[in-house]
PDB file of C-alpha atoms in Angstrom:
ATOM      1  CA  UNK A 254     -25.566  12.838  37.453  1.00 53.00           C
ATOM      2  CA  UNK A 255     -27.002   9.369  37.190  1.00 47.00           C
ATOM      3  CA  UNK A 256     -29.995  10.627  35.169  1.00 41.00           C
ATOM      4  CA  UNK A 257     -27.714  12.314  32.628  1.00 47.00           C
ATOM      5  CA  UNK A 258     -25.585   9.190  32.252  1.00 51.00           C
ATOM      6  CA  UNK A 259     -28.692   7.077  31.814  1.00 49.00           C
ATOM      7  CA  UNK A 260     -30.070   9.494  29.214  1.00 52.00           C
ATOM      8  CA  UNK A 261     -26.793   9.459  27.296  1.00 56.00           C
ATOM      9  CA  UNK A 262     -26.719   5.687  27.336  1.00 53.00           C
ATOM     10  CA  UNK A 263     -30.304   5.500  26.077  1.00 52.00           C
ATOM     11  CA  UNK A 264     -29.499   7.932  23.280  1.00 54.00           C
ATOM     12  CA  UNK A 265     -26.517   5.832  22.246  1.00 56.00           C
ATOM     13  CA  UNK A 266     -28.593   2.665  22.267  1.00 53.00           C
ATOM     14  CA  UNK A 267     -31.292   4.352  20.192  1.00 51.00           C
ATOM     15  CA  UNK A 268     -28.792   5.464  17.561  1.00 50.00           C
ATOM     16  CA  UNK A 269     -27.253   1.991  17.448  1.00 53.00           C
ATOM     17  CA  UNK A 270     -30.709   0.484  17.014  1.00 51.00           C
ATOM     18  CA  UNK A 271     -31.381   2.824  14.116  1.00 51.00           C
ATOM     19  CA  UNK A 272     -28.051   1.984  12.506  1.00 52.00           C
ATOM     20  CA  UNK A 273     -28.950  -1.683  12.699  1.00 51.00           C
ATOM     21  CA  UNK A 274     -32.350  -0.892  11.254  1.00 50.00           C
ATOM     22  CA  UNK A 275     -30.840   1.007   8.351  1.00 50.00           C
ATOM     23  CA  UNK A 276     -28.497  -1.888   7.740  1.00 48.00           C
ATOM     24  CA  UNK A 277     -31.404  -4.292   7.346  1.00 48.00           C
ATOM     25  CA  UNK A 278     -33.305  -1.804   5.158  1.00 52.00           C
ATOM     26  CA  UNK A 279     -36.091  -0.580   7.439  1.00 55.00           C
ATOM     27  CA  UNK A 280     -35.871   3.159   6.714  1.00 51.00           C
ATOM     28  CA  UNK A 281     -39.336   3.975   8.159  1.00 56.00           C
ATOM     29  CA  UNK A 282     -38.411   3.087  11.726  1.00 57.00           C
ATOM     30  CA  UNK A 283     -37.937   6.073  14.021  1.00 60.00           C
ATOM     31  CA  UNK A 284     -37.007   6.547  17.663  1.00 57.00           C
ATOM     32  CA  UNK A 285     -37.943   9.439  19.961  1.00 60.00           C
ATOM     33  CA  UNK A 286     -35.005  10.654  22.052  1.00 55.00           C
ATOM     34  CA  UNK A 287     -35.358  13.079  24.964  1.00 60.00           C
ATOM     35  CA  UNK A 288     -32.628  15.718  24.982  1.00 59.00           C
ATOM     36  CA  UNK A 289     -30.966  17.275  28.026  1.00 64.00           C
ATOM     37  CA  UNK A 290     -33.247  20.283  27.729  1.00 63.00           C
ATOM     38  CA  UNK A 291     -36.340  18.144  28.046  1.00 64.00           C
ATOM     39  CA  UNK A 292     -37.469  18.347  24.412  1.00 68.00           C
ATOM     40  CA  UNK A 293     -38.088  15.297  22.279  1.00 67.00           C
ATOM     41  CA  UNK A 294     -36.130  14.633  19.108  1.00 64.00           C
ATOM     42  CA  UNK A 295     -37.342  12.102  16.548  1.00 66.00           C
ATOM     43  CA  UNK A 296     -34.585  10.279  14.668  1.00 62.00           C
ATOM     44  CA  UNK A 297     -35.437   8.244  11.584  1.00 65.00           C
ATOM     45  CA  UNK A 298     -33.381   5.368  10.265  1.00 54.00           C
ATOM     46  CA  UNK A 299     -33.333   7.054   6.873  1.00 59.00           C
ATOM     47  CA  UNK A 300     -31.438   9.967   8.462  1.00 60.00           C
ATOM     48  CA  UNK A 301     -28.488   7.712   9.239  1.00 57.00           C
ATOM     49  CA  UNK A 302     -25.973   7.117   6.479  1.00 61.00           C
ATOM     50  CA  UNK A 303     -23.953   3.953   6.954  1.00 63.00           C
ATOM     51  CA  UNK A 304     -20.872   4.019   4.677  1.00 67.00           C
ATOM     52  CA  UNK A 305     -20.344   0.808   2.717  1.00 74.00           C
ATOM     53  CA  UNK A 306     -17.408  -1.318   3.794  1.00 80.00           C
ATOM     54  CA  UNK A 307     -16.419  -1.698   0.148  1.00 88.00           C
ATOM     55  CA  UNK A 308     -17.110   0.867  -2.559  1.00 92.00           C
ATOM     56  CA  UNK A 309     -18.262  -0.275  -6.015  1.00 95.00           C
ATOM     57  CA  UNK A 310     -15.559  -0.254  -8.736  1.00 95.00           C
ATOM     58  CA  UNK A 311     -16.598   3.047 -10.343  1.00 95.00           C
ATOM     59  CA  UNK A 312     -16.592   4.787  -6.939  1.00 95.00           C
ATOM     60  CA  UNK A 313     -13.146   3.375  -6.178  1.00 96.00           C
ATOM     61  CA  UNK A 314     -11.945   4.809  -9.486  1.00 97.00           C
ATOM     62  CA  UNK A 315     -13.296   8.277  -8.621  1.00 96.00           C
ATOM     63  CA  UNK A 316     -11.640   8.067  -5.217  1.00 96.00           C
ATOM     64  CA  UNK A 317      -8.334   7.164  -6.848  1.00 98.00           C
ATOM     65  CA  UNK A 318      -8.557  10.245  -9.060  1.00 97.00           C
ATOM     66  CA  UNK A 319      -9.110  12.465  -6.016  1.00 97.00           C
ATOM     67  CA  UNK A 320      -6.274  10.808  -4.107  1.00 97.00           C
ATOM     68  CA  UNK A 321      -3.918  11.126  -7.059  1.00 98.00           C
ATOM     69  CA  UNK A 322      -4.772  14.800  -7.512  1.00 98.00           C
ATOM     70  CA  UNK A 323      -4.096  15.466  -3.825  1.00 98.00           C
ATOM     71  CA  UNK A 324      -0.754  13.689  -4.030  1.00 98.00           C
ATOM     72  CA  UNK A 325       0.277  15.698  -7.087  1.00 98.00           C
ATOM     73  CA  UNK A 326      -0.635  18.952  -5.331  1.00 98.00           C
ATOM     74  CA  UNK A 327       1.507  18.263  -2.248  1.00 98.00           C
ATOM     75  CA  UNK A 328       4.605  20.396  -1.648  1.00 98.00           C
ATOM     76  CA  UNK A 329       7.812  18.636  -2.637  1.00 98.00           C
ATOM     77  CA  UNK A 330       9.149  18.769   0.930  1.00 98.00           C
ATOM     78  CA  UNK A 331       6.060  17.000   2.274  1.00 98.00           C
ATOM     79  CA  UNK A 332       6.211  14.316  -0.420  1.00 98.00           C
ATOM     80  CA  UNK A 333       9.862  13.702   0.404  1.00 98.00           C
ATOM     81  CA  UNK A 334       9.230  13.507   4.154  1.00 98.00           C
ATOM     82  CA  UNK A 335       6.314  11.111   3.727  1.00 98.00           C
ATOM     83  CA  UNK A 336       8.446   9.189   1.232  1.00 98.00           C
ATOM     84  CA  UNK A 337      11.145   8.688   3.859  1.00 98.00           C
ATOM     85  CA  UNK A 338       8.500   7.394   6.269  1.00 98.00           C
ATOM     86  CA  UNK A 339       7.129   4.971   3.685  1.00 98.00           C
ATOM     87  CA  UNK A 340      10.617   3.760   2.844  1.00 98.00           C
ATOM     88  CA  UNK A 341      11.109   2.965   6.531  1.00 98.00           C
ATOM     89  CA  UNK A 342       7.802   1.072   6.613  1.00 98.00           C
ATOM     90  CA  UNK A 343       8.666  -1.040   3.583  1.00 98.00           C
ATOM     91  CA  UNK A 344      12.154  -1.688   4.949  1.00 98.00           C
ATOM     92  CA  UNK A 345      10.711  -2.947   8.232  1.00 97.00           C
ATOM     93  CA  UNK A 346       8.510  -5.322   6.247  1.00 96.00           C
ATOM     94  CA  UNK A 347      11.417  -6.465   4.088  1.00 96.00           C
ATOM     95  CA  UNK A 348      13.621  -7.149   7.089  1.00 96.00           C
ATOM     96  CA  UNK A 349      10.858  -9.103   8.823  1.00 95.00           C
ATOM     97  CA  UNK A 350      10.364 -11.225   5.701  1.00 94.00           C
ATOM     98  CA  UNK A 351      14.094 -12.012   5.592  1.00 95.00           C
ATOM     99  CA  UNK A 352      14.284 -12.775   9.303  1.00 93.00           C
ATOM    100  CA  UNK A 353      11.342 -15.212   9.198  1.00 91.00           C
ATOM    101  CA  UNK A 354      10.921 -16.550   5.656  1.00 88.00           C
ATOM    102  CA  UNK A 355      14.623 -16.344   4.948  1.00 86.00           C
ATOM    103  CA  UNK A 356      15.492 -18.384   8.041  1.00 86.00           C
ATOM    104  CA  UNK A 357      13.735 -21.638   7.145  1.00 86.00           C
ATOM    105  CA  UNK A 358      16.438 -23.726   5.397  1.00 85.00           C
ATOM    106  CA  UNK A 359      14.899 -27.020   6.483  1.00 88.00           C
ATOM    107  CA  UNK A 360      11.461 -26.070   5.227  1.00 88.00           C
ATOM    108  CA  UNK A 361      12.934 -24.671   2.008  1.00 85.00           C
ATOM    109  CA  UNK A 362      14.691 -27.946   1.276  1.00 87.00           C
ATOM    110  CA  UNK A 363      11.750 -30.185   2.177  1.00 90.00           C
ATOM    111  CA  UNK A 364       8.888 -27.996   0.956  1.00 90.00           C
ATOM    112  CA  UNK A 365      10.000 -24.940  -1.066  1.00 90.00           C
ATOM    113  CA  UNK A 366       6.410 -23.905  -1.754  1.00 92.00           C
ATOM    114  CA  UNK A 367       5.666 -23.604   1.949  1.00 91.00           C
ATOM    115  CA  UNK A 368       8.824 -21.586   2.499  1.00 89.00           C
ATOM    116  CA  UNK A 369       7.723 -19.156  -0.220  1.00 90.00           C
ATOM    117  CA  UNK A 370       4.348 -18.746   1.461  1.00 90.00           C
ATOM    118  CA  UNK A 371       6.031 -17.988   4.793  1.00 89.00           C
ATOM    119  CA  UNK A 372       8.386 -15.506   3.126  1.00 90.00           C
ATOM    120  CA  UNK A 373       5.466 -13.672   1.540  1.00 90.00           C
ATOM    121  CA  UNK A 374       3.030 -13.802   4.444  1.00 90.00           C
ATOM    122  CA  UNK A 375       5.240 -12.166   7.079  1.00 86.00           C
ATOM    123  CA  UNK A 376       6.748  -8.802   6.304  1.00 89.00           C
ATOM    124  CA  UNK A 377       5.843  -6.684   3.307  1.00 94.00           C
ATOM    125  CA  UNK A 378       2.048  -6.780   3.839  1.00 96.00           C
ATOM    126  CA  UNK A 379       2.404  -5.034   7.181  1.00 93.00           C
ATOM    127  CA  UNK A 380       4.866  -2.557   5.684  1.00 96.00           C
ATOM    128  CA  UNK A 381       2.365  -1.453   3.037  1.00 97.00           C
ATOM    129  CA  UNK A 382      -0.447  -1.421   5.601  1.00 97.00           C
ATOM    130  CA  UNK A 383       1.497   1.055   7.746  1.00 97.00           C
ATOM    131  CA  UNK A 384       2.107   3.232   4.695  1.00 97.00           C
ATOM    132  CA  UNK A 385      -1.517   3.368   3.565  1.00 97.00           C
ATOM    133  CA  UNK A 386      -3.047   3.830   7.017  1.00 97.00           C
ATOM    134  CA  UNK A 387      -0.686   6.664   7.960  1.00 96.00           C
ATOM    135  CA  UNK A 388      -0.777   8.509   4.627  1.00 96.00           C
ATOM    136  CA  UNK A 389       2.882   8.011   3.719  1.00 98.00           C
ATOM    137  CA  UNK A 390       4.086   8.310   0.112  1.00 98.00           C
ATOM    138  CA  UNK A 391       5.122   5.191  -1.804  1.00 98.00           C
ATOM    139  CA  UNK A 392       6.582   5.658  -5.271  1.00 98.00           C
ATOM    140  CA  UNK A 393       5.216   2.417  -6.663  1.00 98.00           C
ATOM    141  CA  UNK A 394       1.653   3.207  -5.659  1.00 97.00           C
ATOM    142  CA  UNK A 395       1.991   6.752  -6.974  1.00 98.00           C
ATOM    143  CA  UNK A 396       2.788   5.433 -10.450  1.00 98.00           C
ATOM    144  CA  UNK A 397      -0.852   4.339 -10.639  1.00 98.00           C
ATOM    145  CA  UNK A 398      -2.726   6.871  -8.487  1.00 98.00           C
ATOM    146  CA  UNK A 399      -1.138  10.109  -9.701  1.00 98.00           C
ATOM    147  CA  UNK A 400      -1.086   8.892 -13.300  1.00 98.00           C
ATOM    148  CA  UNK A 401      -4.824   8.192 -13.135  1.00 98.00           C
ATOM    149  CA  UNK A 402      -5.388  11.772 -11.980  1.00 98.00           C
ATOM    150  CA  UNK A 403      -3.287  13.039 -14.910  1.00 97.00           C
ATOM    151  CA  UNK A 404      -5.270  10.939 -17.390  1.00 97.00           C
ATOM    152  CA  UNK A 405      -8.451  12.578 -16.098  1.00 96.00           C
ATOM    153  CA  UNK A 406      -7.142  16.132 -16.166  1.00 95.00           C
ATOM    154  CA  UNK A 407      -7.019  16.480 -12.364  1.00 97.00           C
ATOM    155  CA  UNK A 408      -3.228  16.690 -12.115  1.00 97.00           C
ATOM    156  CA  UNK A 409      -0.474  18.040 -14.333  1.00 97.00           C
ATOM    157  CA  UNK A 410       2.515  16.229 -15.762  1.00 97.00           C
ATOM    158  CA  UNK A 411       4.677  18.505 -13.627  1.00 97.00           C
ATOM    159  CA  UNK A 412       2.786  17.379 -10.534  1.00 98.00           C
ATOM    160  CA  UNK A 413       3.273  13.761 -11.581  1.00 98.00           C
ATOM    161  CA  UNK A 414       7.024  14.235 -12.062  1.00 98.00           C
ATOM    162  CA  UNK A 415       7.273  15.944  -8.662  1.00 98.00           C
ATOM    163  CA  UNK A 416       5.345  13.142  -6.961  1.00 98.00           C
ATOM    164  CA  UNK A 417       7.364  10.389  -8.580  1.00 98.00           C
ATOM    165  CA  UNK A 418      10.781  11.998  -8.021  1.00 98.00           C
ATOM    166  CA  UNK A 419      10.409  13.073  -4.403  1.00 98.00           C
ATOM    167  CA  UNK A 420       8.555   9.957  -3.257  1.00 98.00           C
ATOM    168  CA  UNK A 421      11.243   7.795  -4.901  1.00 98.00           C
ATOM    169  CA  UNK A 422      14.051   9.812  -3.315  1.00 98.00           C
ATOM    170  CA  UNK A 423      12.373   9.707   0.074  1.00 98.00           C
ATOM    171  CA  UNK A 424      11.715   5.963  -0.223  1.00 98.00           C
ATOM    172  CA  UNK A 425      15.407   5.402  -0.951  1.00 98.00           C
ATOM    173  CA  UNK A 426      16.572   7.395   2.063  1.00 98.00           C
ATOM    174  CA  UNK A 427      14.121   5.704   4.449  1.00 98.00           C
ATOM    175  CA  UNK A 428      14.863   2.211   3.143  1.00 98.00           C
ATOM    176  CA  UNK A 429      18.643   2.557   3.397  1.00 98.00           C
ATOM    177  CA  UNK A 430      18.335   4.107   6.858  1.00 98.00           C
ATOM    178  CA  UNK A 431      16.393   1.158   8.270  1.00 98.00           C
ATOM    179  CA  UNK A 432      18.658  -1.309   6.442  1.00 98.00           C
ATOM    180  CA  UNK A 433      21.651   0.298   8.141  1.00 98.00           C
ATOM    181  CA  UNK A 434      19.997   0.107  11.555  1.00 98.00           C
ATOM    182  CA  UNK A 435      19.220  -3.592  11.098  1.00 97.00           C
ATOM    183  CA  UNK A 436      22.745  -4.327   9.883  1.00 97.00           C
ATOM    184  CA  UNK A 437      24.153  -2.548  12.938  1.00 97.00           C
ATOM    185  CA  UNK A 438      21.689  -4.102  15.391  1.00 96.00           C
ATOM    186  CA  UNK A 439      23.079  -7.615  15.227  1.00 94.00           C
ATOM    187  CA  UNK A 440      19.632  -9.225  14.926  1.00 95.00           C
ATOM    188  CA  UNK A 441      19.788  -9.950  11.201  1.00 94.00           C
ATOM    189  CA  UNK A 442      21.087 -13.333  10.021  1.00 92.00           C
ATOM    190  CA  UNK A 443      23.456 -14.024   7.118  1.00 91.00           C
ATOM    191  CA  UNK A 444      20.613 -15.090   4.837  1.00 91.00           C
ATOM    192  CA  UNK A 445      20.361 -11.438   3.812  1.00 95.00           C
ATOM    193  CA  UNK A 446      23.692 -11.832   1.987  1.00 96.00           C
ATOM    194  CA  UNK A 447      22.458 -14.651  -0.243  1.00 94.00           C
ATOM    195  CA  UNK A 448      19.198 -12.847  -1.030  1.00 95.00           C
ATOM    196  CA  UNK A 449      20.991  -9.642  -2.077  1.00 97.00           C
ATOM    197  CA  UNK A 450      23.462 -11.574  -4.220  1.00 96.00           C
ATOM    198  CA  UNK A 451      20.681 -13.467  -5.989  1.00 96.00           C
ATOM    199  CA  UNK A 452      18.793 -10.284  -6.813  1.00 97.00           C
ATOM    200  CA  UNK A 453      21.681  -8.611  -8.644  1.00 97.00           C
ATOM    201  CA  UNK A 454      22.415 -11.839 -10.542  1.00 97.00           C
ATOM    202  CA  UNK A 455      19.004 -11.758 -12.251  1.00 97.00           C
ATOM    203  CA  UNK A 456      19.257 -10.896 -15.992  1.00 97.00           C
ATOM    204  CA  UNK A 457      18.160  -7.334 -16.821  1.00 97.00           C
ATOM    205  CA  UNK A 458      15.063  -8.257 -18.850  1.00 98.00           C
ATOM    206  CA  UNK A 459      13.909 -10.727 -16.229  1.00 98.00           C
ATOM    207  CA  UNK A 460      14.307  -8.085 -13.514  1.00 98.00           C
ATOM    208  CA  UNK A 461      12.220  -5.685 -15.617  1.00 98.00           C
ATOM    209  CA  UNK A 462       9.435  -8.215 -16.163  1.00 98.00           C
ATOM    210  CA  UNK A 463       9.432  -9.194 -12.498  1.00 98.00           C
ATOM    211  CA  UNK A 464       9.133  -5.494 -11.701  1.00 98.00           C
ATOM    212  CA  UNK A 465       6.086  -5.220 -13.961  1.00 98.00           C
ATOM    213  CA  UNK A 466       4.394  -8.208 -12.356  1.00 98.00           C
ATOM    214  CA  UNK A 467       5.233  -7.116  -8.798  1.00 98.00           C
ATOM    215  CA  UNK A 468       3.887  -3.591  -9.064  1.00 98.00           C
ATOM    216  CA  UNK A 469       0.806  -4.789 -10.918  1.00 98.00           C
ATOM    217  CA  UNK A 470      -0.088  -6.572  -7.673  1.00 98.00           C
ATOM    218  CA  UNK A 471       1.150  -3.784  -5.388  1.00 98.00           C
ATOM    219  CA  UNK A 472      -0.988  -1.220  -7.204  1.00 98.00           C
ATOM    220  CA  UNK A 473      -3.969  -3.572  -7.047  1.00 98.00           C
ATOM    221  CA  UNK A 474      -3.462  -3.776  -3.277  1.00 98.00           C
ATOM    222  CA  UNK A 475      -3.353   0.028  -3.007  1.00 98.00           C
ATOM    223  CA  UNK A 476      -6.340   0.359  -5.364  1.00 98.00           C
ATOM    224  CA  UNK A 477      -8.508  -2.154  -3.494  1.00 97.00           C
ATOM    225  CA  UNK A 478      -7.548  -0.852  -0.053  1.00 97.00           C
ATOM    226  CA  UNK A 479      -8.614   2.657  -1.107  1.00 96.00           C
ATOM    227  CA  UNK A 480     -12.141   1.320  -1.562  1.00 95.00           C
ATOM    228  CA  UNK A 481     -12.355  -0.113   1.963  1.00 95.00           C
ATOM    229  CA  UNK A 482     -13.665   1.877   4.924  1.00 91.00           C
ATOM    230  CA  UNK A 483     -12.278  -0.109   7.874  1.00 93.00           C
ATOM    231  CA  UNK A 484      -8.883  -1.351   8.980  1.00 94.00           C
ATOM    232  CA  UNK A 485      -9.629  -5.071   8.718  1.00 94.00           C
ATOM    233  CA  UNK A 486     -10.908  -4.772   5.147  1.00 95.00           C
ATOM    234  CA  UNK A 487      -7.881  -2.716   4.130  1.00 96.00           C
ATOM    235  CA  UNK A 488      -5.567  -5.301   5.697  1.00 96.00           C
ATOM    236  CA  UNK A 489      -7.229  -8.137   3.775  1.00 96.00           C
ATOM    237  CA  UNK A 490      -7.100  -6.162   0.507  1.00 96.00           C
ATOM    238  CA  UNK A 491      -3.379  -5.624   1.050  1.00 97.00           C
ATOM    239  CA  UNK A 492      -2.388  -9.062   2.339  1.00 96.00           C
ATOM    240  CA  UNK A 493      -3.401 -11.243  -0.600  1.00 96.00           C
ATOM    241  CA  UNK A 494      -1.684  -9.341  -3.471  1.00 96.00           C
ATOM    242  CA  UNK A 495       1.428  -8.416  -1.466  1.00 97.00           C
ATOM    243  CA  UNK A 496       2.053 -11.839   0.031  1.00 95.00           C
ATOM    244  CA  UNK A 497       1.482 -13.320  -3.437  1.00 95.00           C
ATOM    245  CA  UNK A 498       4.043 -11.181  -5.266  1.00 95.00           C
ATOM    246  CA  UNK A 499       6.667 -11.866  -2.609  1.00 94.00           C
ATOM    247  CA  UNK A 500       5.974 -15.606  -2.610  1.00 94.00           C
ATOM    248  CA  UNK A 501       6.287 -15.669  -6.411  1.00 94.00           C
ATOM    249  CA  UNK A 502       9.756 -14.088  -6.294  1.00 95.00           C
ATOM    250  CA  UNK A 503       8.826 -10.850  -8.059  1.00 97.00           C
ATOM    251  CA  UNK A 504      10.728  -7.571  -7.714  1.00 97.00           C
ATOM    252  CA  UNK A 505       9.720  -4.364  -5.933  1.00 98.00           C
ATOM    253  CA  UNK A 506      12.080  -1.412  -6.255  1.00 98.00           C
ATOM    254  CA  UNK A 507      11.426   0.118  -2.820  1.00 98.00           C
ATOM    255  CA  UNK A 508      11.771  -3.226  -1.035  1.00 97.00           C
ATOM    256  CA  UNK A 509      15.057  -3.780  -2.884  1.00 98.00           C
ATOM    257  CA  UNK A 510      16.277  -0.378  -1.689  1.00 98.00           C
ATOM    258  CA  UNK A 511      16.447  -2.029   1.736  1.00 98.00           C
ATOM    259  CA  UNK A 512      17.129  -5.687   0.919  1.00 97.00           C
ATOM    260  CA  UNK A 513      20.187  -5.252  -1.314  1.00 98.00           C
ATOM    261  CA  UNK A 514      21.947  -2.519   0.737  1.00 98.00           C
ATOM    262  CA  UNK A 515      21.298  -4.621   3.852  1.00 98.00           C
ATOM    263  CA  UNK A 516      23.060  -7.576   2.247  1.00 97.00           C
ATOM    264  CA  UNK A 517      25.887  -5.313   1.092  1.00 97.00           C
ATOM    265  CA  UNK A 518      26.373  -3.938   4.608  1.00 97.00           C
ATOM    266  CA  UNK A 519      26.560  -7.487   5.925  1.00 96.00           C
ATOM    267  CA  UNK A 520      29.224  -8.538   3.428  1.00 96.00           C
ATOM    268  CA  UNK A 521      27.480  -9.493   0.179  1.00 97.00           C
ATOM    269  CA  UNK A 522      29.899  -9.273  -2.794  1.00 97.00           C
ATOM    270  CA  UNK A 523      27.712  -6.691  -4.549  1.00 97.00           C
ATOM    271  CA  UNK A 524      28.996  -3.398  -5.939  1.00 97.00           C
ATOM    272  CA  UNK A 525      27.020  -0.178  -6.024  1.00 97.00           C
ATOM    273  CA  UNK A 526      27.002  -0.407  -9.824  1.00 97.00           C
ATOM    274  CA  UNK A 527      25.491  -3.907  -9.692  1.00 98.00           C
ATOM    275  CA  UNK A 528      22.880  -2.730  -7.211  1.00 98.00           C
ATOM    276  CA  UNK A 529      21.791   0.294  -9.222  1.00 98.00           C
ATOM    277  CA  UNK A 530      22.156  -0.818 -12.844  1.00 97.00           C
ATOM    278  CA  UNK A 531      21.752  -4.554 -12.387  1.00 97.00           C
ATOM    279  CA  UNK A 532      18.620  -4.404 -10.269  1.00 98.00           C
ATOM    280  CA  UNK A 533      17.238  -1.039  -9.211  1.00 98.00           C
ATOM    281  CA  UNK A 534      17.001   0.511 -12.697  1.00 98.00           C
ATOM    282  CA  UNK A 535      15.224  -2.386 -14.481  1.00 98.00           C
ATOM    283  CA  UNK A 536      12.961  -3.090 -11.519  1.00 98.00           C
ATOM    284  CA  UNK A 537      12.018   0.591 -11.185  1.00 98.00           C
ATOM    285  CA  UNK A 538      11.212   0.815 -14.896  1.00 98.00           C
ATOM    286  CA  UNK A 539       9.122  -2.349 -14.653  1.00 98.00           C
ATOM    287  CA  UNK A 540       7.288  -1.018 -11.592  1.00 98.00           C
ATOM    288  CA  UNK A 541       6.514   2.256 -13.380  1.00 98.00           C
ATOM    289  CA  UNK A 542       5.328   0.427 -16.513  1.00 98.00           C
ATOM    290  CA  UNK A 543       2.835  -1.591 -14.467  1.00 98.00           C
ATOM    291  CA  UNK A 544       1.494   1.436 -12.610  1.00 98.00           C
ATOM    292  CA  UNK A 545       0.968   3.455 -15.794  1.00 98.00           C
ATOM    293  CA  UNK A 546      -0.248   0.854 -18.281  1.00 98.00           C
ATOM    294  CA  UNK A 547      -1.536  -2.157 -16.351  1.00 98.00           C
ATOM    295  CA  UNK A 548      -3.437  -0.110 -13.778  1.00 98.00           C
ATOM    296  CA  UNK A 549      -3.915   3.608 -14.544  1.00 98.00           C
ATOM    297  CA  UNK A 550      -4.499   3.322 -18.294  1.00 97.00           C
ATOM    298  CA  UNK A 551      -6.483   0.088 -18.064  1.00 97.00           C
ATOM    299  CA  UNK A 552      -8.942   1.431 -15.491  1.00 97.00           C
ATOM    300  CA  UNK A 553      -9.188   4.807 -17.210  1.00 97.00           C
ATOM    301  CA  UNK A 554     -10.226   3.001 -20.405  1.00 96.00           C
ATOM    302  CA  UNK A 555     -12.849   1.129 -18.374  1.00 95.00           C
ATOM    303  CA  UNK A 556     -14.233   3.854 -16.110  1.00 95.00           C
ATOM    304  CA  UNK A 557     -12.981   7.216 -17.354  1.00 88.00           C
ATOM    305  CA  UNK A 558     -11.591   9.045 -20.338  1.00 71.00           C
ATOM    306  CA  UNK A 559      -8.028   9.040 -21.617  1.00 45.00           C
ATOM    307  CA  UNK A 560      -8.374  12.670 -22.700  1.00 41.00           C
ATOM    308  CA  UNK A 561     -10.079  15.707 -21.235  1.00 42.00           C
TER     309      UNK A 561
END
């Protein structure tokens, strides 16, 4: 009835008013709300808990431990399945970056810095956002999150090995799958060939170091996003580090699982041996190094204990 709808609307407005009051620190304010049964219910602003949009650093660290422990406890089949999904997400982002940022030859010649910004801004940030919002499993993020849980005694080394192995395997399958679909779709341009060829031509030690630097930023994006309570904040936390590492020409193993096979499928003169041993191995090792030492160990020394 109209009275019921009006009462519901008034109740909603009262709760919203209290939330605003709590936000501006007036905890003594209260509102009397009449229920459907005719009784009166007093609601105080202090009864409403408004979650912060951004957790403080120590709280983010505790949340990371809990997330890492949950990841380590997942069944292998679930980790693999979510790994495939994440690999697809990252591959979508990689292909978008190539299609937009990799298709600006005029801008690249006249203003290479601007072309790098375009390449980084469109693509991989949205791939990681899809992964984090949907709960998919990304190997590179797990190198920091699950390791932090191990350092704090909340996960075992066996759980860490399971998480790393099955998320990596799933990422590979998902990335190659989407790369194949793009190669077969006819929408991808030949710039993918040059990008794949350049990646396998990078010296081994440089690929390793670029892997360290890339996943340092990727893990920071995952770490910061875990402390945000709304979609917009998570997107901002992801966009800056991810667009930066791409624009700087750094190397991400899961992205390369799509980028290099895509180029190979389109005719890049790259062998499977070059792909795996010339790029994927050093980049993966560099990614893992960053997750363990630059993120997990560093923040455990700051906010936790290295031994339990």
